[in-house]
PDB file of C-alpha atoms in Angstrom:
ATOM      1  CA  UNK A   1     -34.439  27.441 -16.751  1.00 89.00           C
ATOM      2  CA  UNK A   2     -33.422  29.026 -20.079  1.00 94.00           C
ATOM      3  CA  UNK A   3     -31.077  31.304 -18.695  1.00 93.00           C
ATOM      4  CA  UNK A   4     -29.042  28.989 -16.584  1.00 90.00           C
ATOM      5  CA  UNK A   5     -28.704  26.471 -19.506  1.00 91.00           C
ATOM      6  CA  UNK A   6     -27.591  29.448 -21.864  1.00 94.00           C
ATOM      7  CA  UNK A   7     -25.053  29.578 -18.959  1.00 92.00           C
ATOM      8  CA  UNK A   8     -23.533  25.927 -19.021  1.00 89.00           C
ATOM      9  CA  UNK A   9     -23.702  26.077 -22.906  1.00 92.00           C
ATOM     10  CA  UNK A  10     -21.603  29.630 -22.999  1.00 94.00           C
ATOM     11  CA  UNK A  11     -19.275  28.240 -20.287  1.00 90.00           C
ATOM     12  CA  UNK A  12     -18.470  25.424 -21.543  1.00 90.00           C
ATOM     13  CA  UNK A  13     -17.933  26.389 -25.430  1.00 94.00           C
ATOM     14  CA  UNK A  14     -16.510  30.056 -24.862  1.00 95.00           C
ATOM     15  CA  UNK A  15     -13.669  29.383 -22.322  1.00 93.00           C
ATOM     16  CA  UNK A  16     -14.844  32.218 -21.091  1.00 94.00           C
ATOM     17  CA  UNK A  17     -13.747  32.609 -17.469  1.00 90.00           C
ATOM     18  CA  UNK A  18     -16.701  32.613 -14.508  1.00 88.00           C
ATOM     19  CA  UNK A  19     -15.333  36.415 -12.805  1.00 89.00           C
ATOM     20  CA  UNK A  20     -15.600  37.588 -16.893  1.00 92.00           C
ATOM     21  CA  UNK A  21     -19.263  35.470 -17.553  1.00 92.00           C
ATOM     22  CA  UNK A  22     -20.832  37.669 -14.956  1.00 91.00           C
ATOM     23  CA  UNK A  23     -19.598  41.002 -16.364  1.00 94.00           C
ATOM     24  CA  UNK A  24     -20.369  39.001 -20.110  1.00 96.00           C
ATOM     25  CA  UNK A  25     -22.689  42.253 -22.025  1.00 96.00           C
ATOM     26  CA  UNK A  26     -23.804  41.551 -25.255  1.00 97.00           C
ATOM     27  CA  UNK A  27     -21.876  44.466 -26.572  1.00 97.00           C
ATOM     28  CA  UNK A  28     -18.843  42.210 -26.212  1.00 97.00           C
ATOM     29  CA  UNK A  29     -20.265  40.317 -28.970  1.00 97.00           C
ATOM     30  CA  UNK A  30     -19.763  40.515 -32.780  1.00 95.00           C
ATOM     31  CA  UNK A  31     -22.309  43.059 -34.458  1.00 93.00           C
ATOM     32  CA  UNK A  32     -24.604  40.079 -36.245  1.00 94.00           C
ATOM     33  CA  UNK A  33     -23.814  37.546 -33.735  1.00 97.00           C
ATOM     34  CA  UNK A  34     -27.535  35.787 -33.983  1.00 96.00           C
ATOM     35  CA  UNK A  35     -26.543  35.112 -37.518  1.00 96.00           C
ATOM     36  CA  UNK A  36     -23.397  33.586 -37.436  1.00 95.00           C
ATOM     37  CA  UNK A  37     -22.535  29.790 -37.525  1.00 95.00           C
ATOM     38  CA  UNK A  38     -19.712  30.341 -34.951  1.00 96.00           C
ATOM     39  CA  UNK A  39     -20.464  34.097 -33.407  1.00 97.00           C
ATOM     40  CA  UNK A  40     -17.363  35.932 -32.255  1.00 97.00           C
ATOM     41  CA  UNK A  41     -16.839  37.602 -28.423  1.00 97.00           C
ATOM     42  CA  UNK A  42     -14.507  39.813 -27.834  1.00 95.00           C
ATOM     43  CA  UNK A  43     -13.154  40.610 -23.983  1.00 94.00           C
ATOM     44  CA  UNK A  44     -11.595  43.776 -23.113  1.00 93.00           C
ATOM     45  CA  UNK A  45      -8.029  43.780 -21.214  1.00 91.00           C
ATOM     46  CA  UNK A  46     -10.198  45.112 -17.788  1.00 89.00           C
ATOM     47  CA  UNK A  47     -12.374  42.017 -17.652  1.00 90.00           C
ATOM     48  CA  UNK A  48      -9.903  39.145 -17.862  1.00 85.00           C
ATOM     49  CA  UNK A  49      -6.534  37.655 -15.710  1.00 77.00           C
ATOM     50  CA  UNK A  50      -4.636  40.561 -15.161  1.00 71.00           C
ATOM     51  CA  UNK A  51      -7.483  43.141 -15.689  1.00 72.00           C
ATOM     52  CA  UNK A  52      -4.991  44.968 -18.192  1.00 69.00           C
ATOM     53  CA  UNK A  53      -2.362  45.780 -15.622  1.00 73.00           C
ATOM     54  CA  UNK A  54       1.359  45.290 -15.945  1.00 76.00           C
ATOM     55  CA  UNK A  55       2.237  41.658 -18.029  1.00 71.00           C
ATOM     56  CA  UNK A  56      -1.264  41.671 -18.903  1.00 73.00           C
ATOM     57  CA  UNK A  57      -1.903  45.182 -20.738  1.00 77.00           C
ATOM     58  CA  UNK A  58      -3.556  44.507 -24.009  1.00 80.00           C
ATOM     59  CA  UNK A  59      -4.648  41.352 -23.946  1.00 85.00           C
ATOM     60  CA  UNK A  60      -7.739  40.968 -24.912  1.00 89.00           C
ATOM     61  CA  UNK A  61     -10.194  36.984 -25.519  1.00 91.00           C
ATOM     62  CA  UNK A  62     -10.854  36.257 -28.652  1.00 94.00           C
ATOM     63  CA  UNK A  63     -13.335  33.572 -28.173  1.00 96.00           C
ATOM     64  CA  UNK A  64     -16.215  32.253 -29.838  1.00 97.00           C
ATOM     65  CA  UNK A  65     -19.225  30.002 -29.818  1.00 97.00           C
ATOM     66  CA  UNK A  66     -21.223  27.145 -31.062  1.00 97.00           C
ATOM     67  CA  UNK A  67     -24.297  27.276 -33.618  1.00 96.00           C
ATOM     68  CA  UNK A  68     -25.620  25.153 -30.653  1.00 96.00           C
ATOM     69  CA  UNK A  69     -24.769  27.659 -28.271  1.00 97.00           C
ATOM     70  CA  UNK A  70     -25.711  30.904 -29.911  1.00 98.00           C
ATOM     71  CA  UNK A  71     -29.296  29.012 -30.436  1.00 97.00           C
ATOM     72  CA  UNK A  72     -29.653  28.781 -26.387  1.00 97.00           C
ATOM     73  CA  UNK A  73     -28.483  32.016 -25.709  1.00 98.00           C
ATOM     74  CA  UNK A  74     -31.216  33.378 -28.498  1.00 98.00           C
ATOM     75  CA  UNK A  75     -33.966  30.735 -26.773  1.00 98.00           C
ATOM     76  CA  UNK A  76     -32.980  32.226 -23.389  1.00 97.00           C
ATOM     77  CA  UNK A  77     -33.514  35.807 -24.268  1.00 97.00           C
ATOM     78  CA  UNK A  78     -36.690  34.975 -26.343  1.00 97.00           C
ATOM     79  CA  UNK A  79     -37.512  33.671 -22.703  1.00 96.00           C
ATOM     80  CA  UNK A  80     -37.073  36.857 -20.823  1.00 95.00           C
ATOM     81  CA  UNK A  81     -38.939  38.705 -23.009  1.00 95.00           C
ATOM     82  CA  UNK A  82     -41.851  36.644 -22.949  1.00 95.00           C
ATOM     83  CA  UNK A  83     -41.520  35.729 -19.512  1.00 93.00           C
ATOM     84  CA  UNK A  84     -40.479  38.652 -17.520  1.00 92.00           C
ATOM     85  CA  UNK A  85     -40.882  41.462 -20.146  1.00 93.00           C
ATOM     86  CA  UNK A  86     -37.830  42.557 -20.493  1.00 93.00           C
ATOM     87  CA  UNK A  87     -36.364  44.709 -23.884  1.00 94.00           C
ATOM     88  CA  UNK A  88     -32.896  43.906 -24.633  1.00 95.00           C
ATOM     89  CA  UNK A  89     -30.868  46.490 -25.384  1.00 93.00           C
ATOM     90  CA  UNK A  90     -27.100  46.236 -27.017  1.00 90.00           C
ATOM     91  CA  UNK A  91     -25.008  47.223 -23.595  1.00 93.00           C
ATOM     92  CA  UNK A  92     -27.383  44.565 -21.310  1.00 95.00           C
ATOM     93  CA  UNK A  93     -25.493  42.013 -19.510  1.00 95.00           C
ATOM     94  CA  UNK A  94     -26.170  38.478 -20.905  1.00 96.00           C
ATOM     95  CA  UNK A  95     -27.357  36.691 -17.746  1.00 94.00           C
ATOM     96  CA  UNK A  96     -29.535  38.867 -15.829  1.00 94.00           C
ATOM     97  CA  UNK A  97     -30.946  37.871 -12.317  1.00 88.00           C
ATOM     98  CA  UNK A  98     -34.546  36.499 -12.453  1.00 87.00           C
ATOM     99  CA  UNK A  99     -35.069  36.531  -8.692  1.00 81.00           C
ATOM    100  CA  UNK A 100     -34.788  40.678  -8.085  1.00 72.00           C
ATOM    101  CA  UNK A 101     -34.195  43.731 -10.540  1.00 73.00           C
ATOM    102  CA  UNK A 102     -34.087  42.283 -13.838  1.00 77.00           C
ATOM    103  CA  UNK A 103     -32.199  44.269 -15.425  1.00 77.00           C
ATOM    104  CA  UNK A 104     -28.920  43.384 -13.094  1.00 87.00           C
ATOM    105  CA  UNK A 105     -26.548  40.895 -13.597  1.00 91.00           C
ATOM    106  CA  UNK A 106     -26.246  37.352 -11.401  1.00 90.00           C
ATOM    107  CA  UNK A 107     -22.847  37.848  -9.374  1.00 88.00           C
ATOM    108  CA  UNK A 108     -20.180  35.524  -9.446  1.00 86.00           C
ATOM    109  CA  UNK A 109     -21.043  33.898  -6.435  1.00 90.00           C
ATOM    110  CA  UNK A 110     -24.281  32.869  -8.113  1.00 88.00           C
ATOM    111  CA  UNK A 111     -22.916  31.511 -11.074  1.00 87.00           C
ATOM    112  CA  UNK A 112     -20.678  29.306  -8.943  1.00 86.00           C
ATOM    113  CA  UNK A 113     -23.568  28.448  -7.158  1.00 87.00           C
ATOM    114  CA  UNK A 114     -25.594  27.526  -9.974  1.00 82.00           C
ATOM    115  CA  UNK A 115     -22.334  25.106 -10.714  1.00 80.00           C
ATOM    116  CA  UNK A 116     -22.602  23.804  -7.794  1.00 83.00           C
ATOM    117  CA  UNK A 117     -26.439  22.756  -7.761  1.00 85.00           C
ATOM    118  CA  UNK A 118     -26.309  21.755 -11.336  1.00 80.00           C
ATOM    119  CA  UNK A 119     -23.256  19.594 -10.181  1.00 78.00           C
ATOM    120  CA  UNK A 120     -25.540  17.731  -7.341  1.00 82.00           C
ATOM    121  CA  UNK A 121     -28.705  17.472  -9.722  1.00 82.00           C
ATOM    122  CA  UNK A 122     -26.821  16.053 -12.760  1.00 76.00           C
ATOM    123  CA  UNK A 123     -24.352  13.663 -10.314  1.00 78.00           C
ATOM    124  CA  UNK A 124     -21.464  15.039 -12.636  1.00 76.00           C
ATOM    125  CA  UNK A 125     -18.586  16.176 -11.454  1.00 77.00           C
ATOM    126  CA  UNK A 126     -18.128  20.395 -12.905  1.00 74.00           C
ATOM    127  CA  UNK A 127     -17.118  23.599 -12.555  1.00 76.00           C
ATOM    128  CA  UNK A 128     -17.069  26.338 -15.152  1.00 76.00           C
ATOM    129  CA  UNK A 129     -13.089  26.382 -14.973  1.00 80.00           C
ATOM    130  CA  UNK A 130     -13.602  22.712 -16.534  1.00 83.00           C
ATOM    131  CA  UNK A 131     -15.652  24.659 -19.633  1.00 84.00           C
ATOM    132  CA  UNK A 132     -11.568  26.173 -20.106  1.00 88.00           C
ATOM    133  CA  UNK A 133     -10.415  22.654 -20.420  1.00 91.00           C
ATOM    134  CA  UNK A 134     -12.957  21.666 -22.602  1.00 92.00           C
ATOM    135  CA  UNK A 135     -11.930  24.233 -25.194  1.00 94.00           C
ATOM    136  CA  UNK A 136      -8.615  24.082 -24.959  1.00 94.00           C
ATOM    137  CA  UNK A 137      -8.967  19.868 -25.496  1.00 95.00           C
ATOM    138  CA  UNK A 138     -11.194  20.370 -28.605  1.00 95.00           C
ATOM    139  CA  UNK A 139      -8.870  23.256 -30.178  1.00 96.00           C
ATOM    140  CA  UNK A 140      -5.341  20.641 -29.741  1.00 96.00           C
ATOM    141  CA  UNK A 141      -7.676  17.868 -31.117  1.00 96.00           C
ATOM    142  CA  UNK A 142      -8.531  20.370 -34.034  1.00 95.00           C
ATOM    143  CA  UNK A 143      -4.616  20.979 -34.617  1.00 95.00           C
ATOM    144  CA  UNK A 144      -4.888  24.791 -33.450  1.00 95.00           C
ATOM    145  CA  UNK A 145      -1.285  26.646 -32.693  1.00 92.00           C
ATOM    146  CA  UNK A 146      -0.820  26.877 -28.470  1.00 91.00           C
ATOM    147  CA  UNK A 147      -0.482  30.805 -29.293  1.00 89.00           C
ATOM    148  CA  UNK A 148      -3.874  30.739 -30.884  1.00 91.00           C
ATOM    149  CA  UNK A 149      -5.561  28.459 -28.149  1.00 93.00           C
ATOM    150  CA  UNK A 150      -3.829  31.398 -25.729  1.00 92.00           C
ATOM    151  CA  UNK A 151      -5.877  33.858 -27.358  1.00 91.00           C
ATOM    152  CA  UNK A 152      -8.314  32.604 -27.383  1.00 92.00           C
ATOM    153  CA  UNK A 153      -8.760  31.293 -23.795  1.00 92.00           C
ATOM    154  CA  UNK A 154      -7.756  35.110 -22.867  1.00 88.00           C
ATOM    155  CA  UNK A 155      -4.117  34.347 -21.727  1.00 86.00           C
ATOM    156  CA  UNK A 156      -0.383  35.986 -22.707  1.00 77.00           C
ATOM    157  CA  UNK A 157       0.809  34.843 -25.259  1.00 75.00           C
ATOM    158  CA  UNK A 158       4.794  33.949 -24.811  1.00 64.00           C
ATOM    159  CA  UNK A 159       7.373  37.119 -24.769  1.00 55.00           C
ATOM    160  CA  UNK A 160       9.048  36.213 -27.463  1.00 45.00           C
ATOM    161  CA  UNK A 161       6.259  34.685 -29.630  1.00 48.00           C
ATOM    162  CA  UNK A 162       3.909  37.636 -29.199  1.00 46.00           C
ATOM    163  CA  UNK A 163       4.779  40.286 -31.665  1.00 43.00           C
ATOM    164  CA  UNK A 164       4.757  37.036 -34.270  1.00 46.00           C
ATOM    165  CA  UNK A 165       1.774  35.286 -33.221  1.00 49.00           C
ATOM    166  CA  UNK A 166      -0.831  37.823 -34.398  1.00 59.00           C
ATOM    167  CA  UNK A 167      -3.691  35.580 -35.797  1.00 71.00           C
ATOM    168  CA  UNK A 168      -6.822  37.454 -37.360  1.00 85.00           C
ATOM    169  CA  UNK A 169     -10.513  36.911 -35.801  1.00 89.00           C
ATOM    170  CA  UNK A 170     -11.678  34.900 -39.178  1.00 91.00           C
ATOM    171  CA  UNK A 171      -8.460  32.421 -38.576  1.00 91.00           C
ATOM    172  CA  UNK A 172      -9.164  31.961 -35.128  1.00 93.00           C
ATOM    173  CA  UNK A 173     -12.444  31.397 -36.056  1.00 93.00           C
ATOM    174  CA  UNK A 174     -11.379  28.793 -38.447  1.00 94.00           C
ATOM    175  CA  UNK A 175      -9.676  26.549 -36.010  1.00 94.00           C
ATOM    176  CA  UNK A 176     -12.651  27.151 -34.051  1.00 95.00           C
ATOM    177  CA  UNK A 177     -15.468  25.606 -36.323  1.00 95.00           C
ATOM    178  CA  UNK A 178     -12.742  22.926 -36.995  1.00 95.00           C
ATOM    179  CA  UNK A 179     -13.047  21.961 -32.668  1.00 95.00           C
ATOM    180  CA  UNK A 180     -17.173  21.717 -33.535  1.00 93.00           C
ATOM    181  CA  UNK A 181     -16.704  18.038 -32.965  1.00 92.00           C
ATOM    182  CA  UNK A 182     -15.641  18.255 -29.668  1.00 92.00           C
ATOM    183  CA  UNK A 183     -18.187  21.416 -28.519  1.00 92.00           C
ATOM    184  CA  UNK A 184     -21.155  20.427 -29.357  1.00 86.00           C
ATOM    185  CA  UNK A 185     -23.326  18.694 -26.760  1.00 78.00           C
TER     186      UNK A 185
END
């Protein structure tokens, strides 16, 4: 269905971890993200490794995603709409269960469970934690800084490097369009 393939697409181009793409709301997104060639995400400390405690306090993801992407996710919630009714509003969590209340978000047991069938059904071996790798491959290939790919995967960056690695959103971004290659399906 729409939603689970806005899913794959968002795992796999966002590095976005599986615990954070169940708590994913839209309001983590960039104001005019169904414009955008490359639409920004932003994750709060609380919602990635660490959850903002000790070594981890203030980091935040910087991540983006595909045109291709950001046209399933838009297909997907033209699809609930039509489908099931449902009015989006700007706090709603992206993936919403289509079984039960609408309105509430799939757990992440279900989206590793959606992994898992899509796994069997394709005969492809994947997990969402492979969607990390596949970022992180097409940002080296696109000659992005380590720190940057840190960011942007939602990790420390290095003691020492941190208070000099401060990249803005539109450089990240940048590298980002330049790892399209490598993204797109």
């Amino acid at each position: 269905n729409p939603r689970d393939q806005a899913l794959i697409m968002i795992g796999t181009t966002s590095a976005i971890a599986i615990e954070s793409l169940s708590k994913l709301r839209f309001s983590h997104f960039e104001e005019n993200w169904q414009t955008q060639e490359c639409p920004h995400i932003s994750l709060p400390p609380d919602m990635i490794k660490g959850h903002g405690k000790g070594k981890y306090r203030g980091v935040r993801q910087e991540t983006f995603i595909t045109t291709e992407a950001r046209n399933v996710l838009i297909e997907y919630r033209q699809w609930m709409e039509k489908t099931f009714n449902h009015k989006w509003k700007s706090d709603d969590y992206v993936f919403l269960s289509i079984k039960r209340n609408i309105s509430e978000p799939i757990s992440y047991r279900i989206i590793a469970k959606k992994a898992t069938m899509l796994e069997h059904r394709a005969s492809v071996d994947f997990t969402f934690h492979d969607g990390r790798r596949i970022v992180q491959t097409a940002l080296e290939n696109a000659g992005c800084p380590n720190n940057w790919i840190k960011k942007i995967k939602g990790r420390k960056v290095s003691g020492e490097e941190a208070p000099y690695s401060k990249p803005l959103i539109e450089q990240l971004r940048s590298k980002y369009r330049l790892a399209f290659a490598d993204l797109e399906f």
